[in-house]
PDB file of C-alpha atoms in Angstrom:
ATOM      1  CA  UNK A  17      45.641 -50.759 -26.003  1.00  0.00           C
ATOM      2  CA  UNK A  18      45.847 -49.790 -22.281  1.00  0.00           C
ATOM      3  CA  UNK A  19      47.355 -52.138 -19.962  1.00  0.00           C
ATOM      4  CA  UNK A  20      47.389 -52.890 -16.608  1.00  0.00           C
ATOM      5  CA  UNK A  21      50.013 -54.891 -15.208  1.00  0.00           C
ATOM      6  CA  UNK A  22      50.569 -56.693 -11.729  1.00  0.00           C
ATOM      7  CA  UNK A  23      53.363 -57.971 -10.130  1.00  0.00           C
ATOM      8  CA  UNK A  24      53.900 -59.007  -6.299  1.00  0.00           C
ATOM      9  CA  UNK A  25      57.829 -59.390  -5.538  1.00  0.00           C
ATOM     10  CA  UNK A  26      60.232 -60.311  -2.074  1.00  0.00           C
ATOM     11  CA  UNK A  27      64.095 -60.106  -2.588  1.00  0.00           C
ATOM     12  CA  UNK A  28      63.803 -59.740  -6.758  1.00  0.00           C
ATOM     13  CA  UNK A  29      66.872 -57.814  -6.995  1.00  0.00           C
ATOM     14  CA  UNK A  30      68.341 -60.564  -9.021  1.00  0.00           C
ATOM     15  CA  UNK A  31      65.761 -60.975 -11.659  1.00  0.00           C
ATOM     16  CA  UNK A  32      64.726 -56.870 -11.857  1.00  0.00           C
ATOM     17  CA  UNK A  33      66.763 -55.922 -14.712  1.00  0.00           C
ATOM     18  CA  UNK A  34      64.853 -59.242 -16.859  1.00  0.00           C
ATOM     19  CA  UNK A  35      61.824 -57.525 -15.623  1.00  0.00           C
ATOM     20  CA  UNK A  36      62.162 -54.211 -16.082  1.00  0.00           C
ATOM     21  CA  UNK A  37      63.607 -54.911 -19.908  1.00  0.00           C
ATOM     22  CA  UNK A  38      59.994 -57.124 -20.172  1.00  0.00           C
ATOM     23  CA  UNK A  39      58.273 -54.185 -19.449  1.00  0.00           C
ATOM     24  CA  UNK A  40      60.153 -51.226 -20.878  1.00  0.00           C
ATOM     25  CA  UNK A  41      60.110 -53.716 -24.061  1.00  0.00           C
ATOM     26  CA  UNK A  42      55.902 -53.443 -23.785  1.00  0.00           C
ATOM     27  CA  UNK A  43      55.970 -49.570 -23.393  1.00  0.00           C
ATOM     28  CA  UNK A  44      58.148 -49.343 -26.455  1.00  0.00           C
ATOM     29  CA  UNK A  45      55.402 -51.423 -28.611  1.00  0.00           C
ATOM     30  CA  UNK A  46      53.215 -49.037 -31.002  1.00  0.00           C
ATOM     31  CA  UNK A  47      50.463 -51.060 -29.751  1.00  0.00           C
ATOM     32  CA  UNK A  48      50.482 -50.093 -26.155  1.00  0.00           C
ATOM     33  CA  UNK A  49      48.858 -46.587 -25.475  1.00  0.00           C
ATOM     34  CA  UNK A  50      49.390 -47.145 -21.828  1.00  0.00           C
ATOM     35  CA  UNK A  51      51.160 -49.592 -19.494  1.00  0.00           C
ATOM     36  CA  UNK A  52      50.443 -48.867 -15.901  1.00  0.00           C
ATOM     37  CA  UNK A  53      52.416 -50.815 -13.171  1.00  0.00           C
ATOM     38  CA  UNK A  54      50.640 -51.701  -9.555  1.00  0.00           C
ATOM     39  CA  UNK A  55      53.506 -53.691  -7.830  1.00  0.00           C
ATOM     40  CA  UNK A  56      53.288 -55.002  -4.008  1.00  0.00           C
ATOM     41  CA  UNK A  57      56.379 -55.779  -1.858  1.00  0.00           C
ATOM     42  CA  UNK A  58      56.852 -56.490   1.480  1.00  0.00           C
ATOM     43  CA  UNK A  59      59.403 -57.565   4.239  1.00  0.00           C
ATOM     44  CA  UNK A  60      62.682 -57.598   1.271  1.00  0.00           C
ATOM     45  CA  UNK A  61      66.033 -58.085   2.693  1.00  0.00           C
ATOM     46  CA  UNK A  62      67.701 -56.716  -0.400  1.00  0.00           C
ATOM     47  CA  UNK A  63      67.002 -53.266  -2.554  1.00  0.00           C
ATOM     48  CA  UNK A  64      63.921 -54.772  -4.495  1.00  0.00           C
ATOM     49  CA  UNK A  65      61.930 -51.696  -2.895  1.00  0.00           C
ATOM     50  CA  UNK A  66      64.640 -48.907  -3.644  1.00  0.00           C
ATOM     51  CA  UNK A  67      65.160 -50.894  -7.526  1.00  0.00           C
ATOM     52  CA  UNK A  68      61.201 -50.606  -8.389  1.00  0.00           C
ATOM     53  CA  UNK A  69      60.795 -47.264  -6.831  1.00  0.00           C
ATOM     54  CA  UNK A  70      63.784 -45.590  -9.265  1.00  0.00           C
ATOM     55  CA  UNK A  71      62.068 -47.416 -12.632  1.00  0.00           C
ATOM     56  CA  UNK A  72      58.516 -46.391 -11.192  1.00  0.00           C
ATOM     57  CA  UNK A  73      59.766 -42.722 -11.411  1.00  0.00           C
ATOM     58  CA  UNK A  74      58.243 -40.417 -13.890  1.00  0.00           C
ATOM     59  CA  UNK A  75      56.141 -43.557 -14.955  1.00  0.00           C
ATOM     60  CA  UNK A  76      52.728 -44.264 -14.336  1.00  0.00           C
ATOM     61  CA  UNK A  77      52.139 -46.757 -11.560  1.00  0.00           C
ATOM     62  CA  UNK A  78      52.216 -47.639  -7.383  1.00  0.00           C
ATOM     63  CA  UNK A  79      53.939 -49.097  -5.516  1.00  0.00           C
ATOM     64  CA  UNK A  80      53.095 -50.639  -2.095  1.00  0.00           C
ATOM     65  CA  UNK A  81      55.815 -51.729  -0.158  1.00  0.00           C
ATOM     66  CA  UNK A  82      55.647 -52.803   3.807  1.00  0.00           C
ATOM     67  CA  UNK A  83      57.490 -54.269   6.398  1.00  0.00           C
ATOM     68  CA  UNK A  84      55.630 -56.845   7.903  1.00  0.00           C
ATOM     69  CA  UNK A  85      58.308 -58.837   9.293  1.00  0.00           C
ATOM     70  CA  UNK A  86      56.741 -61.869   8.114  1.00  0.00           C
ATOM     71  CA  UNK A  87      58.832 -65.210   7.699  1.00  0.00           C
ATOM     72  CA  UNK A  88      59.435 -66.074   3.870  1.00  0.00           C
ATOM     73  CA  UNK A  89      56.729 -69.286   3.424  1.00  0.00           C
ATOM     74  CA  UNK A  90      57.400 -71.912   0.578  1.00  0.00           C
ATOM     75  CA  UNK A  91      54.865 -74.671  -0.415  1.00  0.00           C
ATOM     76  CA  UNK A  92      51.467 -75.643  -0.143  1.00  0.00           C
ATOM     77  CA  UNK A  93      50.385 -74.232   3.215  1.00  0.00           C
ATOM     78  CA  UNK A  94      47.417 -72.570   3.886  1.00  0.00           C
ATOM     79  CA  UNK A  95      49.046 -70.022   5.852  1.00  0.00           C
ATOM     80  CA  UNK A  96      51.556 -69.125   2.444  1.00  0.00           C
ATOM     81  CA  UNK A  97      48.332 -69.004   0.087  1.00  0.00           C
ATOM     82  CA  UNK A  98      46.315 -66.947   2.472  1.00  0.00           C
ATOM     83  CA  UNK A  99      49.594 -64.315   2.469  1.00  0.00           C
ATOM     84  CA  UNK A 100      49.386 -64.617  -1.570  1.00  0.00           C
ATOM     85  CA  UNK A 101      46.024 -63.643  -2.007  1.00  0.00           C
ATOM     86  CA  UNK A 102      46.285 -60.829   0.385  1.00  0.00           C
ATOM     87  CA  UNK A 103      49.295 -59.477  -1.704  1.00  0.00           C
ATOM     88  CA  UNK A 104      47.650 -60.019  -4.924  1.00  0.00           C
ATOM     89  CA  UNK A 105      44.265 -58.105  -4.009  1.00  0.00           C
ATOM     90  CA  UNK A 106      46.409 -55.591  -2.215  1.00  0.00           C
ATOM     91  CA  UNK A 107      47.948 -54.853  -5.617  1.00  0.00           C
ATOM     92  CA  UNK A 108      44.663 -55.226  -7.647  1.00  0.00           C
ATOM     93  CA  UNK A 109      43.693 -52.242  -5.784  1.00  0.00           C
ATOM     94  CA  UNK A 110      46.209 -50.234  -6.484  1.00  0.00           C
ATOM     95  CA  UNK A 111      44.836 -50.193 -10.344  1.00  0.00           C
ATOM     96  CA  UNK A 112      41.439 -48.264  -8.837  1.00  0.00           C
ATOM     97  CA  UNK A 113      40.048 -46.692 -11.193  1.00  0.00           C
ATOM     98  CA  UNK A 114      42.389 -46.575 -13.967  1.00  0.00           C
ATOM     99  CA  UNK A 115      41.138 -47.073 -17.111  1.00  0.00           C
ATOM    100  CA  UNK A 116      42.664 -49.815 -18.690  1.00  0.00           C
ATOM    101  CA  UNK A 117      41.596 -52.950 -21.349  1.00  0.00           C
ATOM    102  CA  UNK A 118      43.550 -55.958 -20.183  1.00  0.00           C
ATOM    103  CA  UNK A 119      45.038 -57.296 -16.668  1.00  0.00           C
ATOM    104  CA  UNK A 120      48.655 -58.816 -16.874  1.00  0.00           C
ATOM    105  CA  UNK A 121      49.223 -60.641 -13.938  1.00  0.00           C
ATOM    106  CA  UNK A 122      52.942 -62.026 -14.622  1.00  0.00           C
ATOM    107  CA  UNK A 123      55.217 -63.646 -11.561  1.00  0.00           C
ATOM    108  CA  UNK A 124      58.389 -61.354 -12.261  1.00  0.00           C
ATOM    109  CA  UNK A 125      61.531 -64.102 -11.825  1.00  0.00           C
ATOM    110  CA  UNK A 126      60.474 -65.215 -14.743  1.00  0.00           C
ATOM    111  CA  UNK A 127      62.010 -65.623 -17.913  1.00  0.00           C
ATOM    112  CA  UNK A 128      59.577 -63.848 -20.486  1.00  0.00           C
ATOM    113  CA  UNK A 129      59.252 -62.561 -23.952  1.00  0.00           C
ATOM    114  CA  UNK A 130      57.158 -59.409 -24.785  1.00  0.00           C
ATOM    115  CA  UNK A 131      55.897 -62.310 -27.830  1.00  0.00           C
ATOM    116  CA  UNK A 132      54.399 -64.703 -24.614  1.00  0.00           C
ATOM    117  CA  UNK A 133      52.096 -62.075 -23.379  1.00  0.00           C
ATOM    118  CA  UNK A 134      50.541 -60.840 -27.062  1.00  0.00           C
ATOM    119  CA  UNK A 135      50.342 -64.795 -27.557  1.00  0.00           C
ATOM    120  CA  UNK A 136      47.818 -64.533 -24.860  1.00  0.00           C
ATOM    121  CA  UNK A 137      46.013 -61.705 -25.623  1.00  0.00           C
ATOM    122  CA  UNK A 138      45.580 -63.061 -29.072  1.00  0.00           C
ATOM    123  CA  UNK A 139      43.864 -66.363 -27.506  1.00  0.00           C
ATOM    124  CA  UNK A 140      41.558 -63.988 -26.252  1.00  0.00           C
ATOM    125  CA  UNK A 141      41.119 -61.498 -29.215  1.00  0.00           C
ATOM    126  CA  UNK A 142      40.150 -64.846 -31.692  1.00  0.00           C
ATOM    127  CA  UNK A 143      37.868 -66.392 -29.048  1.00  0.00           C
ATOM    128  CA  UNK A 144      35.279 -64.333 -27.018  1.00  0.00           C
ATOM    129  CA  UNK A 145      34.048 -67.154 -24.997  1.00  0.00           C
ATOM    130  CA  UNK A 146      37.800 -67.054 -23.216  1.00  0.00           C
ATOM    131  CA  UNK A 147      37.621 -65.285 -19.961  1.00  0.00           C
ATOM    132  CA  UNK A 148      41.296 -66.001 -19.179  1.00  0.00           C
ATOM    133  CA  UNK A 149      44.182 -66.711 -20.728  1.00  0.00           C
ATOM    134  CA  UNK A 150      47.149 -68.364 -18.681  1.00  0.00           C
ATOM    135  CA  UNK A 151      50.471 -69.476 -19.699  1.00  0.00           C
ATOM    136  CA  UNK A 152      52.330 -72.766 -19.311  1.00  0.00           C
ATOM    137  CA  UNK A 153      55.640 -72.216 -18.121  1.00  0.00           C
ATOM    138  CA  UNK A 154      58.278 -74.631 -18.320  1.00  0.00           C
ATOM    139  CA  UNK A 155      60.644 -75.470 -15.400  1.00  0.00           C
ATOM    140  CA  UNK A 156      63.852 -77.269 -15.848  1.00  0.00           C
ATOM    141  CA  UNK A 157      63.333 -80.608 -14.194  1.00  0.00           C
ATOM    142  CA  UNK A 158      63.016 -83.197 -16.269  1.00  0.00           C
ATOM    143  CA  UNK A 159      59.930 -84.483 -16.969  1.00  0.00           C
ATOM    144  CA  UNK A 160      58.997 -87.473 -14.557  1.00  0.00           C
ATOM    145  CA  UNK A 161      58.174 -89.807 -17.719  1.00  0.00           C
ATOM    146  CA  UNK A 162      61.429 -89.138 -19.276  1.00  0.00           C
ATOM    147  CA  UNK A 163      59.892 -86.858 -21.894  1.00  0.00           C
ATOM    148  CA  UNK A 164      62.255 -84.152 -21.698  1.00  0.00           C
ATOM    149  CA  UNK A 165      64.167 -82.230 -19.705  1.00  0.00           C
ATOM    150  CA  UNK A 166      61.450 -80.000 -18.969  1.00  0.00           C
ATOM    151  CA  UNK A 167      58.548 -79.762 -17.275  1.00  0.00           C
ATOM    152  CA  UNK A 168      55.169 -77.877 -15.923  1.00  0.00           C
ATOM    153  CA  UNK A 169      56.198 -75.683 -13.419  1.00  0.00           C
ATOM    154  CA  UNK A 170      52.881 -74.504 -11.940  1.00  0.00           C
ATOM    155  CA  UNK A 171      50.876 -77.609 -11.001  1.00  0.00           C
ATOM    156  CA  UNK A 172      49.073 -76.392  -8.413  1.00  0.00           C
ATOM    157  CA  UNK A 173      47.520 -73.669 -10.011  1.00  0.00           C
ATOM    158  CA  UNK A 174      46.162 -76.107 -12.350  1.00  0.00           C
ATOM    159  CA  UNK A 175      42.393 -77.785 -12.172  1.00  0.00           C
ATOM    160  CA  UNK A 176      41.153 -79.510 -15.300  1.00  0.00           C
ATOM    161  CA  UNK A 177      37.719 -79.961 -16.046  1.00  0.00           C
ATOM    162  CA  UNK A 178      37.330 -82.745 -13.927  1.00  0.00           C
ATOM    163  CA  UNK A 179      38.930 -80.638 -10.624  1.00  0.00           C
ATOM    164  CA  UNK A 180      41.828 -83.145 -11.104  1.00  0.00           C
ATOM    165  CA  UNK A 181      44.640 -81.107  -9.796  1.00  0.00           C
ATOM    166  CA  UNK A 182      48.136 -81.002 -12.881  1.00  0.00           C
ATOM    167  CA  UNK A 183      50.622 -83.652 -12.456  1.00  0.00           C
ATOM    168  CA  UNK A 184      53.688 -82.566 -10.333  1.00  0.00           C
ATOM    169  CA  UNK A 185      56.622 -82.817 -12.464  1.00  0.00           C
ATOM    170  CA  UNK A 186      55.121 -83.909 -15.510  1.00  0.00           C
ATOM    171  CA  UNK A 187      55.656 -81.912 -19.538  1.00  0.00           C
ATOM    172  CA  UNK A 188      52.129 -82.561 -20.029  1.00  0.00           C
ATOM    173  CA  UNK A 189      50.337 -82.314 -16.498  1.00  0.00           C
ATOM    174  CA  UNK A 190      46.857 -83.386 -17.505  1.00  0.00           C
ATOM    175  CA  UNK A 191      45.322 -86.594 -17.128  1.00  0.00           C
ATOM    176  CA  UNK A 192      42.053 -86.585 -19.795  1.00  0.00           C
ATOM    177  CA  UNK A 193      42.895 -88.507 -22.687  1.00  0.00           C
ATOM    178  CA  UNK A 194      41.340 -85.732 -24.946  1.00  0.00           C
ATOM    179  CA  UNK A 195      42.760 -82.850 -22.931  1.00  0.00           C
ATOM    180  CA  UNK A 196      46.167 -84.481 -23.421  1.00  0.00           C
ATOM    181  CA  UNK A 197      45.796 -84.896 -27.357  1.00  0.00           C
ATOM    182  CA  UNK A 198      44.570 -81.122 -27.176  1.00  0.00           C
ATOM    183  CA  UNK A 199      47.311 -80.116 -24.919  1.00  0.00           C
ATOM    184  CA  UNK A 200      49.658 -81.602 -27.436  1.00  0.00           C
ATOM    185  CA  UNK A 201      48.752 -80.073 -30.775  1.00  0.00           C
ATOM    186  CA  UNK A 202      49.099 -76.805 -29.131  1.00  0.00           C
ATOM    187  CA  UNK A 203      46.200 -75.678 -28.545  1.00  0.00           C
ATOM    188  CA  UNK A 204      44.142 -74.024 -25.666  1.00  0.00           C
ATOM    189  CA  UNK A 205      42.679 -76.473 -22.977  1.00  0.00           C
ATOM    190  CA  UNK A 206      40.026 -75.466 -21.367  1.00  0.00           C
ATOM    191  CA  UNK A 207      40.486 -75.508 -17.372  1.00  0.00           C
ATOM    192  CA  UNK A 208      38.799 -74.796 -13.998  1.00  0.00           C
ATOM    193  CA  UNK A 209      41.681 -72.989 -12.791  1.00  0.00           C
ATOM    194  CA  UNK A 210      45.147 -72.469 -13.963  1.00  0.00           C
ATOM    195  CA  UNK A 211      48.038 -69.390 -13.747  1.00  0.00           C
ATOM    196  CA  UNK A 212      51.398 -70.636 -15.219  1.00  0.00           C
ATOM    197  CA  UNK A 213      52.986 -67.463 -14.570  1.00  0.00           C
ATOM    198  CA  UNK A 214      50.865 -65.462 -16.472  1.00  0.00           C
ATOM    199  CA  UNK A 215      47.788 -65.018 -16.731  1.00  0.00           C
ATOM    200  CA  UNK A 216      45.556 -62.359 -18.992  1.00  0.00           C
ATOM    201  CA  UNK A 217      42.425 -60.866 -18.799  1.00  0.00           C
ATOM    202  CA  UNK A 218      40.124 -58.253 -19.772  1.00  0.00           C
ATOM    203  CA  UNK A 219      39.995 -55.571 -17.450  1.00  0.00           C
ATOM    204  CA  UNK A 220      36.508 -55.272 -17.860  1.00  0.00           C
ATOM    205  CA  UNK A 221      36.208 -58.856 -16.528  1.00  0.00           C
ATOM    206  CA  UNK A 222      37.675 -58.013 -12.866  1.00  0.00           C
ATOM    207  CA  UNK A 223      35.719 -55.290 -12.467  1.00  0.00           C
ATOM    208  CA  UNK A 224      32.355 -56.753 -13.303  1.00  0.00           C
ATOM    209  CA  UNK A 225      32.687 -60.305 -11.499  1.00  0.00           C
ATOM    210  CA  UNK A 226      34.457 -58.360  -8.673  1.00  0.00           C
ATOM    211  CA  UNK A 227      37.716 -60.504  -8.955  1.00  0.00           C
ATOM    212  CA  UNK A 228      39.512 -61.278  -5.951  1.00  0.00           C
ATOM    213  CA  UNK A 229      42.461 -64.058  -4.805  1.00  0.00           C
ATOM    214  CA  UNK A 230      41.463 -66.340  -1.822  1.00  0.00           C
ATOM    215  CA  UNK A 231      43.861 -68.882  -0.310  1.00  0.00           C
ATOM    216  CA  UNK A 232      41.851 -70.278   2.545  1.00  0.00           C
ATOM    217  CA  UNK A 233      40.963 -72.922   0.425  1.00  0.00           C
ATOM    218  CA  UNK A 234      44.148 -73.765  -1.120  1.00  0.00           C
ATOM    219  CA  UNK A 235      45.871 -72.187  -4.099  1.00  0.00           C
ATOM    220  CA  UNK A 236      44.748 -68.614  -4.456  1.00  0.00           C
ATOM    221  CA  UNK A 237      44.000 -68.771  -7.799  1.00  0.00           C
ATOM    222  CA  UNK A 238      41.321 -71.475  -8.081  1.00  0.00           C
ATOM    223  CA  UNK A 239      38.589 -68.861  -6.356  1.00  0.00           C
ATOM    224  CA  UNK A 240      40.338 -66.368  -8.985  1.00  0.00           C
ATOM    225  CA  UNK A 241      39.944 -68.395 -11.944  1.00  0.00           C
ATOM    226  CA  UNK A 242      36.566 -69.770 -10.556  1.00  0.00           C
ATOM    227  CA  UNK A 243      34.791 -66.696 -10.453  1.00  0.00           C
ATOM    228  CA  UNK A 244      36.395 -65.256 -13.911  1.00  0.00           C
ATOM    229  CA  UNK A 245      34.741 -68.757 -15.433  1.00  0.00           C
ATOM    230  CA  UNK A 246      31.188 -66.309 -15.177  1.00  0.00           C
ATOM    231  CA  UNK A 247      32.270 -64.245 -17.661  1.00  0.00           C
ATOM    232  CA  UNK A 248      33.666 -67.161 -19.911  1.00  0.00           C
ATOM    233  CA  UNK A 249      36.345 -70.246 -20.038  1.00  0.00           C
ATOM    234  CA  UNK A 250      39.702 -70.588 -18.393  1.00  0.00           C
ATOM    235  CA  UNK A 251      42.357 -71.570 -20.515  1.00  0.00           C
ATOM    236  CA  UNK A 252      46.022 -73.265 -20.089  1.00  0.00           C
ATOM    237  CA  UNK A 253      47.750 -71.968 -23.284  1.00  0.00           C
ATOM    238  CA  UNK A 254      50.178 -74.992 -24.054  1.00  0.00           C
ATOM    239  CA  UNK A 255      52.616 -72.921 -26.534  1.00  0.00           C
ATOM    240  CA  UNK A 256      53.020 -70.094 -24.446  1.00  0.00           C
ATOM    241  CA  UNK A 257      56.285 -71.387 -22.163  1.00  0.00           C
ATOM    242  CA  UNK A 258      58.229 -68.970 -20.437  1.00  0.00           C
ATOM    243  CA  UNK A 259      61.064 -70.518 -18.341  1.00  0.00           C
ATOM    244  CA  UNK A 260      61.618 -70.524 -14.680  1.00  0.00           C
ATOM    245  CA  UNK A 261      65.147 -71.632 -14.698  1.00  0.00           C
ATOM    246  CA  UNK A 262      66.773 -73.433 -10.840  1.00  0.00           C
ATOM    247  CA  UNK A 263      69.994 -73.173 -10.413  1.00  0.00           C
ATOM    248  CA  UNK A 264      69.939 -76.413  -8.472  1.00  0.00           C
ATOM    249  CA  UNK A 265      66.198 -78.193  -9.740  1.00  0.00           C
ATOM    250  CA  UNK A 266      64.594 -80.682  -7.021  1.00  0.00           C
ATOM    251  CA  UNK A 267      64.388 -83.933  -7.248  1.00  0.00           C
ATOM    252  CA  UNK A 268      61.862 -86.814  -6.457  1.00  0.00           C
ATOM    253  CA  UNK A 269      61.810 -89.766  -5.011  1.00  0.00           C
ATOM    254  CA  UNK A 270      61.990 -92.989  -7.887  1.00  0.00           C
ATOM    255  CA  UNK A 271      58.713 -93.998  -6.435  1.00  0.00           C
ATOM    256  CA  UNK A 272      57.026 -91.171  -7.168  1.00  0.00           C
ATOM    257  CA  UNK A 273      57.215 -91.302 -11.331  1.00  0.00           C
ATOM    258  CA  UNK A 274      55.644 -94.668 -10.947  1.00  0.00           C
ATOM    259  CA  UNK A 275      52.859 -94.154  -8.887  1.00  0.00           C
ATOM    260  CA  UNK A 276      51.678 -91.266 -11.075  1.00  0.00           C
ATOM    261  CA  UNK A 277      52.115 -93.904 -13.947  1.00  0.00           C
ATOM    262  CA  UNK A 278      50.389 -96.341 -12.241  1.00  0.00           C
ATOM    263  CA  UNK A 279      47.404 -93.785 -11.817  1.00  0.00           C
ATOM    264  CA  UNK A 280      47.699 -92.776 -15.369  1.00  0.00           C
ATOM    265  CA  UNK A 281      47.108 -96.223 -16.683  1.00  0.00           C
ATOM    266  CA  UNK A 282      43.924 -96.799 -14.057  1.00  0.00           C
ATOM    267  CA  UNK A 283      42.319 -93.831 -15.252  1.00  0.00           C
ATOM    268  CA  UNK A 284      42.631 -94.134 -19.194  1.00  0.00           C
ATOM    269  CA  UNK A 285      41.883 -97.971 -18.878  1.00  0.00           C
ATOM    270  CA  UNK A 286      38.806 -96.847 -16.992  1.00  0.00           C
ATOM    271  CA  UNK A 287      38.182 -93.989 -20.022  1.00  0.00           C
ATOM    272  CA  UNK A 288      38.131 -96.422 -22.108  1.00  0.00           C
ATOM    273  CA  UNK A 289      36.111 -99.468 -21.071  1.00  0.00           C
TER     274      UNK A 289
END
């Protein structure tokens, strides 16, 4: 299979050599005819441009790197997700015309297995209704619930089927009753929107619905996810966790955990009556 892959990096210097294993480990795999690259960088204060340059060489791919000079945003602004999108469609474009059968759109400080990305193709190989297929990684701060000592890392990305956004914090960040019991035998729950630092998708798919990131709204892959749901569903893949790993976790408040239980037990009492 041909493959496109997308990444869009700032000051990765760190977590390149993880990265660059992931993907050397993916052109090594008989399966893989083709794995071409379209990263985006801009405004790094460290060699990230110079590092993805030297493994580009003699490989297929782009690279578009500028210097903005652009403050580093963090959060839930508009003005961050608006930056995101435009990086992400800037590097969708750098695939043109390439021909190529799935999109791997992967955040690259991740900790990832080769195994996490054919789990998702495989979600999409047994089911033909699935548009999308997005991952669930883990974080490690402890679940607010006192679960585990992990949680969902990419809540905002994530819009059930009722456009509740995930639970902050949370191992299992839905709120449906029968998304939950889903969620926790493992298998795929059906979403508006979700990313989880991957996400997977036939090729075919961008280029017929026209796929493109907008933040003005919010997170800039809701519109993403919303107009890949044409083509089929958006799934959250529960058992595909790679880790995104703090070196000092956040913490919240010890109101917060209760007000989210609080809300929990209002809703399913309400599911229920």
């Amino acid at each position: 299979m041909r493959i496109g892959l997308l990444a869009t990096l700032r000051d990765e210097s760190q977590a390149l050599p993880r990265f660059f294993g992931l993907l050397e480990a993916l052109e090594a795999d008989p399966r893989v005819e083709y794995l071409f690259c379209s990263f985006y960088e801009n405004d790094s204060s460290d060699d990230t441009p110079a590092c993805l340059a030297a493994w580009l060489r003699d490989r297929p791919g782009v690279l578009q790197s500028e210097r903005l000079g652009a403050p580093r945003l963090r959060g839930r602004e508009i003005s961050r997700t608006m930056r995101m999108a435009e990086a992400r469609n800037k590097a969708l474009a750098g695939f043109a015309d390439e021909r190529l059968d799935w999109l791997v759109v992967i955040d690259a400080d991740l900790h990832v297995r080769p195994g996490h990305i054919w789990q998702l193709i495989e979600v999409l190989q047994r089911d033909r209704g699935v548009a999308m297929a997005c991952a669930s990684a883990l974080q490690n701060l402890p679940d607010i619930f006192g679960r585990s000592p992990w949680s969902y890392y990419d809540s905002y990305a994530l819009l059930d089927r009722h456009n509740w956004l995930g639970i902050t914090g949370a191992l299992i960040p839905l709120r449906d009753l029968q998304d939950r019991a889903q969620w926790m035998a493992g298998r795929p729950v059906h979403v508006q929107a979700a990313f989880g630092g991957i996400a997977v998708l036939p090729m075919a798919t961008v280029r017929s619905q026209r796929l493109r990131w907008d933040g003005s709204q919010g997170c800039e892959h809701w519109s993403f996810c919303l107009q890949a749901a044409a083509a089929g569903r958006v799934v959250a893949c529960p058992q595909v966790t790679p880790l995104v790993l703090y070196g000092q976790p956040p913490t919240w408040s010890k109101g917060y955990p209760l007000r989210r239980k609080r809300e929990l037990k209002r809703l399913w009492r309400e599911a229920i009556a």
